[in-house]
PDB file of C-alpha atoms and ligand atoms in Angstrom:
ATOM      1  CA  UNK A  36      17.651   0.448 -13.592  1.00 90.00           C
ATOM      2  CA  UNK A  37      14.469  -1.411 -13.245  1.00 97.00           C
ATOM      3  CA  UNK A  38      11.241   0.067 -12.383  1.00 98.00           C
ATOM      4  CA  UNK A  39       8.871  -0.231 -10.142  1.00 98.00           C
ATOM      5  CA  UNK A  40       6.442  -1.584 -11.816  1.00 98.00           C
ATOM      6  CA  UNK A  41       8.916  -4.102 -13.369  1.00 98.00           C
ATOM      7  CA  UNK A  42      10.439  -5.205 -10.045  1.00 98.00           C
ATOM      8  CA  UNK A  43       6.279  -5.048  -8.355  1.00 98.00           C
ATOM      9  CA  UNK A  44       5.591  -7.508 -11.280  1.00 98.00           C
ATOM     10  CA  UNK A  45       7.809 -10.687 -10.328  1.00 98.00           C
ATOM     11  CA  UNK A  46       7.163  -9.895  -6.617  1.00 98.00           C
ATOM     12  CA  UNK A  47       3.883 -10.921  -7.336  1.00 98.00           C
ATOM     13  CA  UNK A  48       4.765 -13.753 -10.122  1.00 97.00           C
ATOM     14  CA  UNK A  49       7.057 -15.034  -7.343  1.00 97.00           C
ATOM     15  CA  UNK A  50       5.154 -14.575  -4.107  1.00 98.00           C
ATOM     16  CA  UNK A  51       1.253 -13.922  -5.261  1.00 97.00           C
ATOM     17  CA  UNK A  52      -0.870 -11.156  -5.265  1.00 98.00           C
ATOM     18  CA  UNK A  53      -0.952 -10.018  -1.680  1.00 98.00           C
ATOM     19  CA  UNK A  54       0.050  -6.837   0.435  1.00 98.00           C
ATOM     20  CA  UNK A  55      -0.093  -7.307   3.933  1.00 98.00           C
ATOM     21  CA  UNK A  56       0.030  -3.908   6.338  1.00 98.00           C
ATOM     22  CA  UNK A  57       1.932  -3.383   9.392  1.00 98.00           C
ATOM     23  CA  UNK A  58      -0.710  -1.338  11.701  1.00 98.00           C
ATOM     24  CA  UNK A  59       0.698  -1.938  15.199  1.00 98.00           C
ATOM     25  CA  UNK A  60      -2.835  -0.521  16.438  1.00 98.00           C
ATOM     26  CA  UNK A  61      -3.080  -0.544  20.611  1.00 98.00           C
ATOM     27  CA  UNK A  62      -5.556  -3.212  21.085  1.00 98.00           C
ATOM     28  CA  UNK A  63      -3.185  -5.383  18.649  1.00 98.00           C
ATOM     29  CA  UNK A  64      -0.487  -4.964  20.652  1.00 98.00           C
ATOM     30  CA  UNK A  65      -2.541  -6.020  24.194  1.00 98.00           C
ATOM     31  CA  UNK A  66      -4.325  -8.880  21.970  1.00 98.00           C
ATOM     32  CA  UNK A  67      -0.472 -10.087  21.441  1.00 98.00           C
ATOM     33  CA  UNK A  68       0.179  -9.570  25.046  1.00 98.00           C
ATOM     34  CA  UNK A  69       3.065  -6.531  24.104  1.00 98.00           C
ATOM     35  CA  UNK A  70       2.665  -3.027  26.149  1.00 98.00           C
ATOM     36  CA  UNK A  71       1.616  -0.021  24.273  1.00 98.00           C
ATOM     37  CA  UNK A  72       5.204   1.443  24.197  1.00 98.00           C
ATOM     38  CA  UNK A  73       8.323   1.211  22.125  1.00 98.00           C
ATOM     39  CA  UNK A  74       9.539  -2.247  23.206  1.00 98.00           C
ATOM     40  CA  UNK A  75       6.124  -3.170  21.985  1.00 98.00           C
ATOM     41  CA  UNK A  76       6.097  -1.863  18.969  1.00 98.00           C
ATOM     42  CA  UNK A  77       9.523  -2.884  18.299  1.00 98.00           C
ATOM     43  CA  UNK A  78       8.966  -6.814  19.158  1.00 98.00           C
ATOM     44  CA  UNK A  79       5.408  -6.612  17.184  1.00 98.00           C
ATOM     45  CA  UNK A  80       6.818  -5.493  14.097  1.00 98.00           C
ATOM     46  CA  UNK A  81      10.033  -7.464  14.439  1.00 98.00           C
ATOM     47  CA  UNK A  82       7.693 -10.078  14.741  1.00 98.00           C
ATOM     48  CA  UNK A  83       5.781  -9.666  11.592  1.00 98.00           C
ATOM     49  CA  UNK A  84       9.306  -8.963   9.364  1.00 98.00           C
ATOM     50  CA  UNK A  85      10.264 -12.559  10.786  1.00 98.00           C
ATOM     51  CA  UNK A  86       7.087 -14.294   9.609  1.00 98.00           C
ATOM     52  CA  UNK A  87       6.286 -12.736   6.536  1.00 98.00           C
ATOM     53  CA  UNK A  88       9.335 -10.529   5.207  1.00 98.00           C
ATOM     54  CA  UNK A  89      10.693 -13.641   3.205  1.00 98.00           C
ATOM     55  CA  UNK A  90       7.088 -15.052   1.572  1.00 97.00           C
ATOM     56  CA  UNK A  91       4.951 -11.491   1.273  1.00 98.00           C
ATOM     57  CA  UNK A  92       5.200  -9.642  -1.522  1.00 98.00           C
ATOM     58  CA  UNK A  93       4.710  -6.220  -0.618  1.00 98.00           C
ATOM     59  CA  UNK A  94       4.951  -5.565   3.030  1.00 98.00           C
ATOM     60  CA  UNK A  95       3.388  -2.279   3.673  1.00 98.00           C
ATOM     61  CA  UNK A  96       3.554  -0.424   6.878  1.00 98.00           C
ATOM     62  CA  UNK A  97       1.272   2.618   8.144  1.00 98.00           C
ATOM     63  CA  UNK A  98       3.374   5.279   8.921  1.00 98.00           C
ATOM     64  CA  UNK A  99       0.948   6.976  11.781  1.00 98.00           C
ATOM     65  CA  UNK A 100       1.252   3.844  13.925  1.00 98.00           C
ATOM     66  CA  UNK A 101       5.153   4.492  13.914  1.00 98.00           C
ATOM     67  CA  UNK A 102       4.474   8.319  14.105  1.00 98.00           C
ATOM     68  CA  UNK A 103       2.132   8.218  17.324  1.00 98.00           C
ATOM     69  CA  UNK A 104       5.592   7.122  19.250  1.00 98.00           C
ATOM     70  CA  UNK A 105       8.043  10.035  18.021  1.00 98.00           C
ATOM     71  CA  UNK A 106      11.026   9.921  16.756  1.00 98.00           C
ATOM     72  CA  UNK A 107      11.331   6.669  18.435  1.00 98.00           C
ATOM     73  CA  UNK A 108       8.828   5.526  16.968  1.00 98.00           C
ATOM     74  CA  UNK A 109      10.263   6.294  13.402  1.00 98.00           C
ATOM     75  CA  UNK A 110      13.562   5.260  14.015  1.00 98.00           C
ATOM     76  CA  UNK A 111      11.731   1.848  14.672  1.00 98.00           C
ATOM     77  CA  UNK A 112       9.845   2.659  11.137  1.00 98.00           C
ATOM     78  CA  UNK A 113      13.353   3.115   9.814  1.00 98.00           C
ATOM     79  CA  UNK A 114      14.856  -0.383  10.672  1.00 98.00           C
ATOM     80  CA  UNK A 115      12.251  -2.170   9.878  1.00 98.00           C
ATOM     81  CA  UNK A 116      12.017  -1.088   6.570  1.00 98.00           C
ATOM     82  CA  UNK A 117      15.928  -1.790   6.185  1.00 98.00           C
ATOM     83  CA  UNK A 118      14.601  -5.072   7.958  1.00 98.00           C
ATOM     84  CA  UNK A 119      12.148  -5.981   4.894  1.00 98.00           C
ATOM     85  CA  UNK A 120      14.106  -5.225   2.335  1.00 96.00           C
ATOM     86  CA  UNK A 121      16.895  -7.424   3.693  1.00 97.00           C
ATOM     87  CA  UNK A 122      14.212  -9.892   3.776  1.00 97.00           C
ATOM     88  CA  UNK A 123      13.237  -9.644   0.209  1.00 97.00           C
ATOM     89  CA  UNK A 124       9.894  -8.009   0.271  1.00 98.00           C
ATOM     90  CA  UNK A 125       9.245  -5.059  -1.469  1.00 98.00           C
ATOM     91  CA  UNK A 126       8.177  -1.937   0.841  1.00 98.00           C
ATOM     92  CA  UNK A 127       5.133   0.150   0.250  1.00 99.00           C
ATOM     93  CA  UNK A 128       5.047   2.760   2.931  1.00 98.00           C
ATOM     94  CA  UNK A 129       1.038   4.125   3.663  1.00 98.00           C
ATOM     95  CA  UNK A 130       1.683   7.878   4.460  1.00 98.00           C
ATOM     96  CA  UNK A 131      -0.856   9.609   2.493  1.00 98.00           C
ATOM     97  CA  UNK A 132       1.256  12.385   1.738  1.00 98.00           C
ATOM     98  CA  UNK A 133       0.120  15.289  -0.288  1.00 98.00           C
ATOM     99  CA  UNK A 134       1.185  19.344  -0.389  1.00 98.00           C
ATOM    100  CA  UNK A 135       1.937  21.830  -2.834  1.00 98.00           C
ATOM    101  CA  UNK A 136       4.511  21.022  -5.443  1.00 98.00           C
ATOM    102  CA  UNK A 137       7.428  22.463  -3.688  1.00 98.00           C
ATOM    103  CA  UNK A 138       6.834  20.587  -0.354  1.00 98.00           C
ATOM    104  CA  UNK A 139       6.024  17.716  -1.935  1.00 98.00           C
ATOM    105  CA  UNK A 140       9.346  17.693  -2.814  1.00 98.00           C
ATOM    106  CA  UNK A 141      10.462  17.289   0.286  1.00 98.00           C
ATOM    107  CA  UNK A 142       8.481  14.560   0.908  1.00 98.00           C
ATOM    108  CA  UNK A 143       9.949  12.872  -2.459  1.00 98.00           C
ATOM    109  CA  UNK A 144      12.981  12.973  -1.021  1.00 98.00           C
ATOM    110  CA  UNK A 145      11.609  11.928   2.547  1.00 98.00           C
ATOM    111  CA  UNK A 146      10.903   8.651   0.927  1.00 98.00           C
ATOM    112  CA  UNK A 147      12.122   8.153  -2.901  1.00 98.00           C
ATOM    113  CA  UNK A 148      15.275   9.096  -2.629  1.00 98.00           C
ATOM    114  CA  UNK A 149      17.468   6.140  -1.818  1.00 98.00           C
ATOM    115  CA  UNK A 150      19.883   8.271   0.397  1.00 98.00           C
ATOM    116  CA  UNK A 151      17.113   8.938   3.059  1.00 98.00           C
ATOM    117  CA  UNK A 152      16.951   6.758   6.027  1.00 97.00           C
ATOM    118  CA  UNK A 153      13.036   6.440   5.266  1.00 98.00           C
ATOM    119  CA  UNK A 154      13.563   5.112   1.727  1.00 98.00           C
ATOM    120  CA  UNK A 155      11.024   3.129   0.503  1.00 98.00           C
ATOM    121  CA  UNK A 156       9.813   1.090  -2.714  1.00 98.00           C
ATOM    122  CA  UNK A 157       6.605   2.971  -2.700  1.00 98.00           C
ATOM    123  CA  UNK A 158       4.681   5.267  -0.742  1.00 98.00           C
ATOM    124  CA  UNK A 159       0.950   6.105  -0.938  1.00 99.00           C
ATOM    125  CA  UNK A 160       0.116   9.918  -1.833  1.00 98.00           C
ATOM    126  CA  UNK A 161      -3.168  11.891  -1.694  1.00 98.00           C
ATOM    127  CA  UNK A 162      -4.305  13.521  -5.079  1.00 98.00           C
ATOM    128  CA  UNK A 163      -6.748  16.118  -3.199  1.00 95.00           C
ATOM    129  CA  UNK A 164      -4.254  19.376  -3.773  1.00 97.00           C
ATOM    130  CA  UNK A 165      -4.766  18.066  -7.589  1.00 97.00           C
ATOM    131  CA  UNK A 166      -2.752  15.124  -9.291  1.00 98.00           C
ATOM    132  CA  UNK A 167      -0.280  17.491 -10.697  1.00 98.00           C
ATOM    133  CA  UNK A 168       1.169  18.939  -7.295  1.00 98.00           C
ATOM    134  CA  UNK A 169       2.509  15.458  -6.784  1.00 98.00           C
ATOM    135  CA  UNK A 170       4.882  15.690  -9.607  1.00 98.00           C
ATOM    136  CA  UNK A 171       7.655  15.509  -7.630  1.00 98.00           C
ATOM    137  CA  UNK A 172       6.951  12.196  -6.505  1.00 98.00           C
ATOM    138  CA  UNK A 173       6.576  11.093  -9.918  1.00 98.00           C
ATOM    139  CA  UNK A 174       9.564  12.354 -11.410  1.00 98.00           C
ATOM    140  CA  UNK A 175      12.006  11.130  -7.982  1.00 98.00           C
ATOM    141  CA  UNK A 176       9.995   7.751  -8.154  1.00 98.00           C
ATOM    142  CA  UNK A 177      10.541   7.608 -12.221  1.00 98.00           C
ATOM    143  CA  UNK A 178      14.365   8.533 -11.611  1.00 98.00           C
ATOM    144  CA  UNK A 179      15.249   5.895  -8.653  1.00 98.00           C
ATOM    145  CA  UNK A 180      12.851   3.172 -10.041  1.00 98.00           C
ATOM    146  CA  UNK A 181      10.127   4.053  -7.346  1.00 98.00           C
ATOM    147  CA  UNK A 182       6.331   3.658  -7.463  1.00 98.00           C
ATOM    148  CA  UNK A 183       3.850   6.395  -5.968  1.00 99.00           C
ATOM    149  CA  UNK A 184      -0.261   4.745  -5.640  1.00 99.00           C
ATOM    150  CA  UNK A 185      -2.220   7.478  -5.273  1.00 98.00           C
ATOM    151  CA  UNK A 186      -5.756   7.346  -3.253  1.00 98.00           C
ATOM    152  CA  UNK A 187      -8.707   7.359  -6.101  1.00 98.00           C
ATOM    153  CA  UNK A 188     -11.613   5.340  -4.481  1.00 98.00           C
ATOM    154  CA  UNK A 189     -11.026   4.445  -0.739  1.00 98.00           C
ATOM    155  CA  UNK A 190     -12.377   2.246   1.078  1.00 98.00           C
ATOM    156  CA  UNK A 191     -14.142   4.306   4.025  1.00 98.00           C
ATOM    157  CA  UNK A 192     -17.331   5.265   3.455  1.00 97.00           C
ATOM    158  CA  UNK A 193     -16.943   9.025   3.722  1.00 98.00           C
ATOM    159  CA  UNK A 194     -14.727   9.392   0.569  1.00 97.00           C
ATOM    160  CA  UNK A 195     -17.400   9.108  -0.875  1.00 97.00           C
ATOM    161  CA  UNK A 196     -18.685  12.811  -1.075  1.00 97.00           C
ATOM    162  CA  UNK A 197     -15.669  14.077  -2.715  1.00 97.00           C
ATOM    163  CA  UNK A 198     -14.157  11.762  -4.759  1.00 98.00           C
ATOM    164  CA  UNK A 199     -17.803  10.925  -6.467  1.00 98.00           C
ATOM    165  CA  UNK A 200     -18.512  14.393  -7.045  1.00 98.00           C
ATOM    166  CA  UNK A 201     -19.080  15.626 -10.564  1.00 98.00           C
ATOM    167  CA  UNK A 202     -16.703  17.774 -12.404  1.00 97.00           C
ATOM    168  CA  UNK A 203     -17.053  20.505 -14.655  1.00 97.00           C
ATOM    169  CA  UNK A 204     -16.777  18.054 -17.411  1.00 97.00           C
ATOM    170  CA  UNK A 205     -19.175  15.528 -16.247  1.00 97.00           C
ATOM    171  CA  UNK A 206     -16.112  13.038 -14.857  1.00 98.00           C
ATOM    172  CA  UNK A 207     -16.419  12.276 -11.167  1.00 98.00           C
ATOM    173  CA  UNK A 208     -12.935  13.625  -9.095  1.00 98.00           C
ATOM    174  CA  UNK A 209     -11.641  10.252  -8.690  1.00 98.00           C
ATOM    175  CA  UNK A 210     -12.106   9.123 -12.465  1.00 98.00           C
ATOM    176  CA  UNK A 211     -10.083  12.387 -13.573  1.00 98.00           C
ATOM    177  CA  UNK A 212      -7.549  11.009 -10.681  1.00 98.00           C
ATOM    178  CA  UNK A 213      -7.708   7.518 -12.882  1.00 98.00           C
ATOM    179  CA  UNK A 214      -7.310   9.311 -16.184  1.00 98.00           C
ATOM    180  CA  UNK A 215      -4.290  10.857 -15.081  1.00 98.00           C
ATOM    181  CA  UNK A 216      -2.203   8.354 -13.821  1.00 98.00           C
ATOM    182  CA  UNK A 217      -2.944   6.440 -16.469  1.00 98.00           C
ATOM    183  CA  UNK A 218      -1.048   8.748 -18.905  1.00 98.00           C
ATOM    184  CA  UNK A 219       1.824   8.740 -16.768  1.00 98.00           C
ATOM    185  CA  UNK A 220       1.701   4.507 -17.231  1.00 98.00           C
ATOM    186  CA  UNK A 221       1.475   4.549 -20.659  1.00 97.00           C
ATOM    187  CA  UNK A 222       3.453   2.580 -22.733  1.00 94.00           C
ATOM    188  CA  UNK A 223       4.999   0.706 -19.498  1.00 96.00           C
ATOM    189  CA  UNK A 224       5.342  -2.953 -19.981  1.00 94.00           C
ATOM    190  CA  UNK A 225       4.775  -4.999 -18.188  1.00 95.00           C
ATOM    191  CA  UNK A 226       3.632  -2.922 -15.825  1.00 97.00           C
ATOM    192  CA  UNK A 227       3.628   1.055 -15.144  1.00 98.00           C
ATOM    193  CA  UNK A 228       4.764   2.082 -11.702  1.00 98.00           C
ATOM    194  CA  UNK A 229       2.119   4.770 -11.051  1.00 98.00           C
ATOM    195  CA  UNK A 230      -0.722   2.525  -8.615  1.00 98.00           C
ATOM    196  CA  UNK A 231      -3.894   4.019  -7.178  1.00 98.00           C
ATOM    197  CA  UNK A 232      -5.982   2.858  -4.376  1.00 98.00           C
ATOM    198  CA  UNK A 233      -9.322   1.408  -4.889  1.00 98.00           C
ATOM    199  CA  UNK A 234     -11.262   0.206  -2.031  1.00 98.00           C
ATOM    200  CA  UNK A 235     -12.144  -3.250  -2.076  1.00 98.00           C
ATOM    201  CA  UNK A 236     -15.320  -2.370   0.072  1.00 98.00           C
ATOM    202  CA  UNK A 237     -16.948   0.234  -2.619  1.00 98.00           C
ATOM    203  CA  UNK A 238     -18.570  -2.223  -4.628  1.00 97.00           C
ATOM    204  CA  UNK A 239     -19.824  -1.512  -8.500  1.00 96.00           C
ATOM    205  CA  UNK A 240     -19.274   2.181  -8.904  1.00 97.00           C
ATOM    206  CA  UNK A 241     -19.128   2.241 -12.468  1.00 96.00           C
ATOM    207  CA  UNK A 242     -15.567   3.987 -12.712  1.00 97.00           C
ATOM    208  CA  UNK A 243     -13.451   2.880 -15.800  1.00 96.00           C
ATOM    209  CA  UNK A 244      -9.844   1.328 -14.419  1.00 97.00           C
ATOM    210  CA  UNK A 245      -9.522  -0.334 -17.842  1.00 94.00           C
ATOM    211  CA  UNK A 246      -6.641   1.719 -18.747  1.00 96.00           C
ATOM    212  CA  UNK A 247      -4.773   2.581 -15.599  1.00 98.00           C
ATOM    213  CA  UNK A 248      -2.008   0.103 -16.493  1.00 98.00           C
ATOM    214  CA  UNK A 249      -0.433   0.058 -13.236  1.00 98.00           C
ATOM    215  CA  UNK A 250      -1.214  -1.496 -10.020  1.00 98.00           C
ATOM    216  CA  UNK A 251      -4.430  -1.112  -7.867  1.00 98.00           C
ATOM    217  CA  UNK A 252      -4.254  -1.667  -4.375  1.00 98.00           C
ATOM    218  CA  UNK A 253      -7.459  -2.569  -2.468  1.00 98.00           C
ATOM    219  CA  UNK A 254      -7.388  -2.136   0.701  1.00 98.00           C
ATOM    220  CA  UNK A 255     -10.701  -2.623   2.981  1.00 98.00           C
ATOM    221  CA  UNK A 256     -10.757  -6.421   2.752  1.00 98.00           C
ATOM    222  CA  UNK A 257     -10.852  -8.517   6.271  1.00 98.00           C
ATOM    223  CA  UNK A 258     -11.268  -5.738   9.018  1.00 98.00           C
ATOM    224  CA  UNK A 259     -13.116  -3.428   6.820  1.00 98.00           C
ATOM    225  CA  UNK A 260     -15.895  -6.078   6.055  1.00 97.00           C
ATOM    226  CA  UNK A 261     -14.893  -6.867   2.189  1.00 98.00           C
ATOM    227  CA  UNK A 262     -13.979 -10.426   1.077  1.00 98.00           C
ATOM    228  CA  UNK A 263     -12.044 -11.674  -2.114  1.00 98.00           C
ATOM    229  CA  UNK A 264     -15.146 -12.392  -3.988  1.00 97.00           C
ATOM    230  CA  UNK A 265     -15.873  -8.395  -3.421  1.00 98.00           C
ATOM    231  CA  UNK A 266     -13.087  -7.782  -6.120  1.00 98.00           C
ATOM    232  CA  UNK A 267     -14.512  -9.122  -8.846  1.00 97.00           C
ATOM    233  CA  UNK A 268     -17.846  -6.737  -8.219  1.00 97.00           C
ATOM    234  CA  UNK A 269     -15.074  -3.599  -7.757  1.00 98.00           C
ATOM    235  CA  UNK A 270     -12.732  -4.610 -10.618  1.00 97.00           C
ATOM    236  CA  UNK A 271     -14.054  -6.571 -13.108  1.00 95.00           C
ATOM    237  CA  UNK A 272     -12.005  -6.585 -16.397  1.00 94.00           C
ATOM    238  CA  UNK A 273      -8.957  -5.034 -14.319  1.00 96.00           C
ATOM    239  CA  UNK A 274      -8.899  -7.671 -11.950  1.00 96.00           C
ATOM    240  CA  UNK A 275      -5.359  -8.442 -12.983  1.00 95.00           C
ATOM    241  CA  UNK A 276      -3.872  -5.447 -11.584  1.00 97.00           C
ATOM    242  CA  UNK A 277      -5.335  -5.946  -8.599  1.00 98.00           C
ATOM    243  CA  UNK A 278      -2.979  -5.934  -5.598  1.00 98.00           C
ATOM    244  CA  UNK A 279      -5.510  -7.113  -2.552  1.00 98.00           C
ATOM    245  CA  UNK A 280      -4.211  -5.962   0.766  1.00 98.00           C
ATOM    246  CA  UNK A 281      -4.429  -6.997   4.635  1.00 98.00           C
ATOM    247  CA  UNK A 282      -3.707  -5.924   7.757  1.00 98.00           C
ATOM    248  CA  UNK A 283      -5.711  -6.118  10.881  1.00 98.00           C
ATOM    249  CA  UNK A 284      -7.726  -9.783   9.436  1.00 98.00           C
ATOM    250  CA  UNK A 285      -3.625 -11.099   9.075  1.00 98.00           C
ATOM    251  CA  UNK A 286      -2.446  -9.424  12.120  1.00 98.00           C
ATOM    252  CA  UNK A 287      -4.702 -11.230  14.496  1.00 98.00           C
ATOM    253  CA  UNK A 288      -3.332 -14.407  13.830  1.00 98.00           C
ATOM    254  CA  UNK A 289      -0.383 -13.135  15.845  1.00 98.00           C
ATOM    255  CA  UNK A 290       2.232 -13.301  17.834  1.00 98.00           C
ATOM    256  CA  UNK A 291       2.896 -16.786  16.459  1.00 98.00           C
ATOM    257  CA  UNK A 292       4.870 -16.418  13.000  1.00 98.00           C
ATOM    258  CA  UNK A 293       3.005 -20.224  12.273  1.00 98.00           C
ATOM    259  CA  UNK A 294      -0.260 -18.727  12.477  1.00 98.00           C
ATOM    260  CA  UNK A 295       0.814 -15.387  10.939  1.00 98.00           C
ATOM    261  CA  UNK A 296       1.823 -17.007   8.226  1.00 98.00           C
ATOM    262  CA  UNK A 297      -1.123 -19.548   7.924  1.00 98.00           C
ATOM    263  CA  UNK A 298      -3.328 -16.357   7.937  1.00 98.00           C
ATOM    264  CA  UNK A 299      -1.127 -14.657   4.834  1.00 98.00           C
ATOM    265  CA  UNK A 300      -1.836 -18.239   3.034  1.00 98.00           C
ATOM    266  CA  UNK A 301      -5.464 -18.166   3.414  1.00 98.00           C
ATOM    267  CA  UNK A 302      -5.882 -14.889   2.398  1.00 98.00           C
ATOM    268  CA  UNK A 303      -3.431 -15.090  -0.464  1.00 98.00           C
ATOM    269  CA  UNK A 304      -5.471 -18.641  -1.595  1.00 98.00           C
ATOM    270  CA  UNK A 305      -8.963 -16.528  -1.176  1.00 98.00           C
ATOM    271  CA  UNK A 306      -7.722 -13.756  -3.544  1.00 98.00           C
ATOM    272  CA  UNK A 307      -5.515 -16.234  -6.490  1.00 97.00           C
ATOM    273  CA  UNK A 308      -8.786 -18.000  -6.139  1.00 96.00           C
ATOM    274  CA  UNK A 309     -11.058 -15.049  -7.560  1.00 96.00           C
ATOM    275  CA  UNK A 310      -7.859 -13.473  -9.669  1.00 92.00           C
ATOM    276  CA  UNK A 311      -7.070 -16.506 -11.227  1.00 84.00           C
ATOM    277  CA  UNK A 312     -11.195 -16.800 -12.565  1.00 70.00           C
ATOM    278  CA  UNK A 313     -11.086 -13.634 -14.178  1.00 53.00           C
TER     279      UNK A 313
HETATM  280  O1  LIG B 246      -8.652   3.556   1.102  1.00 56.07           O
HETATM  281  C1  LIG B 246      -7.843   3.189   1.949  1.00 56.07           C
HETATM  282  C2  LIG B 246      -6.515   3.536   1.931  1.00 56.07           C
HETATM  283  C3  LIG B 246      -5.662   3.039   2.886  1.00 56.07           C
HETATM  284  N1  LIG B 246      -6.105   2.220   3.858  1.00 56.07           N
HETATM  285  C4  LIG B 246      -5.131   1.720   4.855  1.00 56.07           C
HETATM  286  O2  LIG B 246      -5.027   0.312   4.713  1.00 56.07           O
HETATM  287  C5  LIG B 246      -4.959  -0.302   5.995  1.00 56.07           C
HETATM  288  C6  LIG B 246      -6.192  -1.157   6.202  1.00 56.07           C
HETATM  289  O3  LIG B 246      -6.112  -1.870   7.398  1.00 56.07           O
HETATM  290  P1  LIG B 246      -7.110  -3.090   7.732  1.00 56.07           P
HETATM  291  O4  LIG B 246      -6.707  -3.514   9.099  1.00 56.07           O
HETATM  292  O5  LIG B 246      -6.882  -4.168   6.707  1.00 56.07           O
HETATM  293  O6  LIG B 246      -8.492  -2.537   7.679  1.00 56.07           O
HETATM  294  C7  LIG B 246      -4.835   0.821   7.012  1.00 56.07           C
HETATM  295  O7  LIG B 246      -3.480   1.088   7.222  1.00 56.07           O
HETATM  296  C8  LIG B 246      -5.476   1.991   6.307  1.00 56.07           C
HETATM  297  O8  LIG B 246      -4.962   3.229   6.738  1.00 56.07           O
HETATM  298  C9  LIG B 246      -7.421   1.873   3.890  1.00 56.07           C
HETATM  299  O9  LIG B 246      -7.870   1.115   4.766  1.00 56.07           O
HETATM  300  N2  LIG B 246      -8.259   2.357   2.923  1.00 56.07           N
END
């Protein structure tokens, strides 16, 4: 069985660097002339699947935008993941999850287990009940080839206060979040399956990624005000595992798969542009 990491590798050697998000947000759907209902949802993300499902690498859709609708809402969250992988992209599905140990099993099997009708590539997990409660999602992910990026340094402005706070041993909360998952990647080649999420809007913050040896995923870019050239300030050295990601600055170019996919081009070209100077 191939990892994650392995199969998130030539994704990217094959498609490029680039996640885009699904966020069917409300004023999205009226700026694509949809309703704010299930049809609309349905066509929207139908819509995106068409345009980008075969030419994205990861596709990576945010679960509460599904959620908001019910379990209408998440049966549409259901196809359209069966809809991307028949398309060839791999899935990473934002949920943010994080419990205690024994219910995040149940969310390891909500979305790592390849029997569940939400079963994913990836899913996105908060470390803030400590990194080890999310074991479960490790070992599911490790056993089904699944990958698990877990929030370190987001890219809203109030994460700040906690994840930048100083430990007992001097470490800031996010770095001990980095120092963790990179034990869990060592030794994977060519690349571990255990990702975390660094903000592409945080700018220099002095944390060390140099070892993480798995995928970062910075989000923040377009809508949130950061550009490609902000990664090399965020990343530096580690710039290589750097997995940029779009949503709302792609989505906009919508309904018209042309222009959706113009918009994925020109943000993939912005990105391989300051990637490939590293
Ligand atoms: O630190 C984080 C973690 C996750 N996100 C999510 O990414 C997208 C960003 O959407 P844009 O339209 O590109 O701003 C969204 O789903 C967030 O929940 C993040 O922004 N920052």
């Amino acid at each position: 069985m191939e990892t994650f990491g392995t199969r998130l590798y030539r994704a990217i050697s094959e498609r490029g660097p680039l996640c885009v998000g699904i966020d069917p947000h409300p004023g999205l759907l009226a700026r694509w002339g949809l309703a704010d209902d299930l049809d609309g949802l349905d066509r929207f993300t139908r819509t995106v699947v068409d345009a980008l499902g075969d030419r994205v690498a990861v596709v990576k859709p945010q679960s509460a935008f599904f959620e908001r609708f019910g379990s209408r809402g998440v049966a549409i969250l259901e196809s359209t993941i069966r809809q991307l992988r028949e398309a060839g992209s791999l899935v990473l599905l934002d949920v943010k999850r994080g419990d205690i140990g024994s219910t995040v099993s149940a969310y390891a099997s909500a979305y790592l287990d390849p029997s569940s009708p939400l079963y994913v590539d990836a899913v996105t997990a908060s470390p803030y009940l400590g990194v080890g409660s999310l074991a479960p999602m490790f070992d599911l992910a490790a056993q089904h080839g699944g990958g698990v990026f877990v929030l370190a340094l987001t890219s809203n402005p109030e994460g700040a206060a906690v994840q930048r706070a100083r430990t007992a041993d001097g470490r800031t909360v996010a770095q001990t979040v980095i120092d963790e998952i990179s034990q869990l990647n060592r030794g994977a080649d060519p690349l571990g399956s255990f990702g975390l999420v660094v903000g592409a809007t945080i700018g220099d913050t002095g944390h060390d990624l140099s070892g993480v040896g798995g995928p970062l995923l910075a989000p923040g870019l377009g809508a949130q005000g950061a550009g490609a050239a902000d990664l090399r300030t965020v990343f530096g050295s580690s710039l290589p595992a750097v997995l940029p990601s779009y949503s709302r600055e792609v989505l906009s170019a919508g309904p018209d798969g042309t222009a959706l996919r113009a918009a994925a081009d020109r943000v993939l070209a912005e990105c391989r542009a300051v990637l490939a100077a590293r």
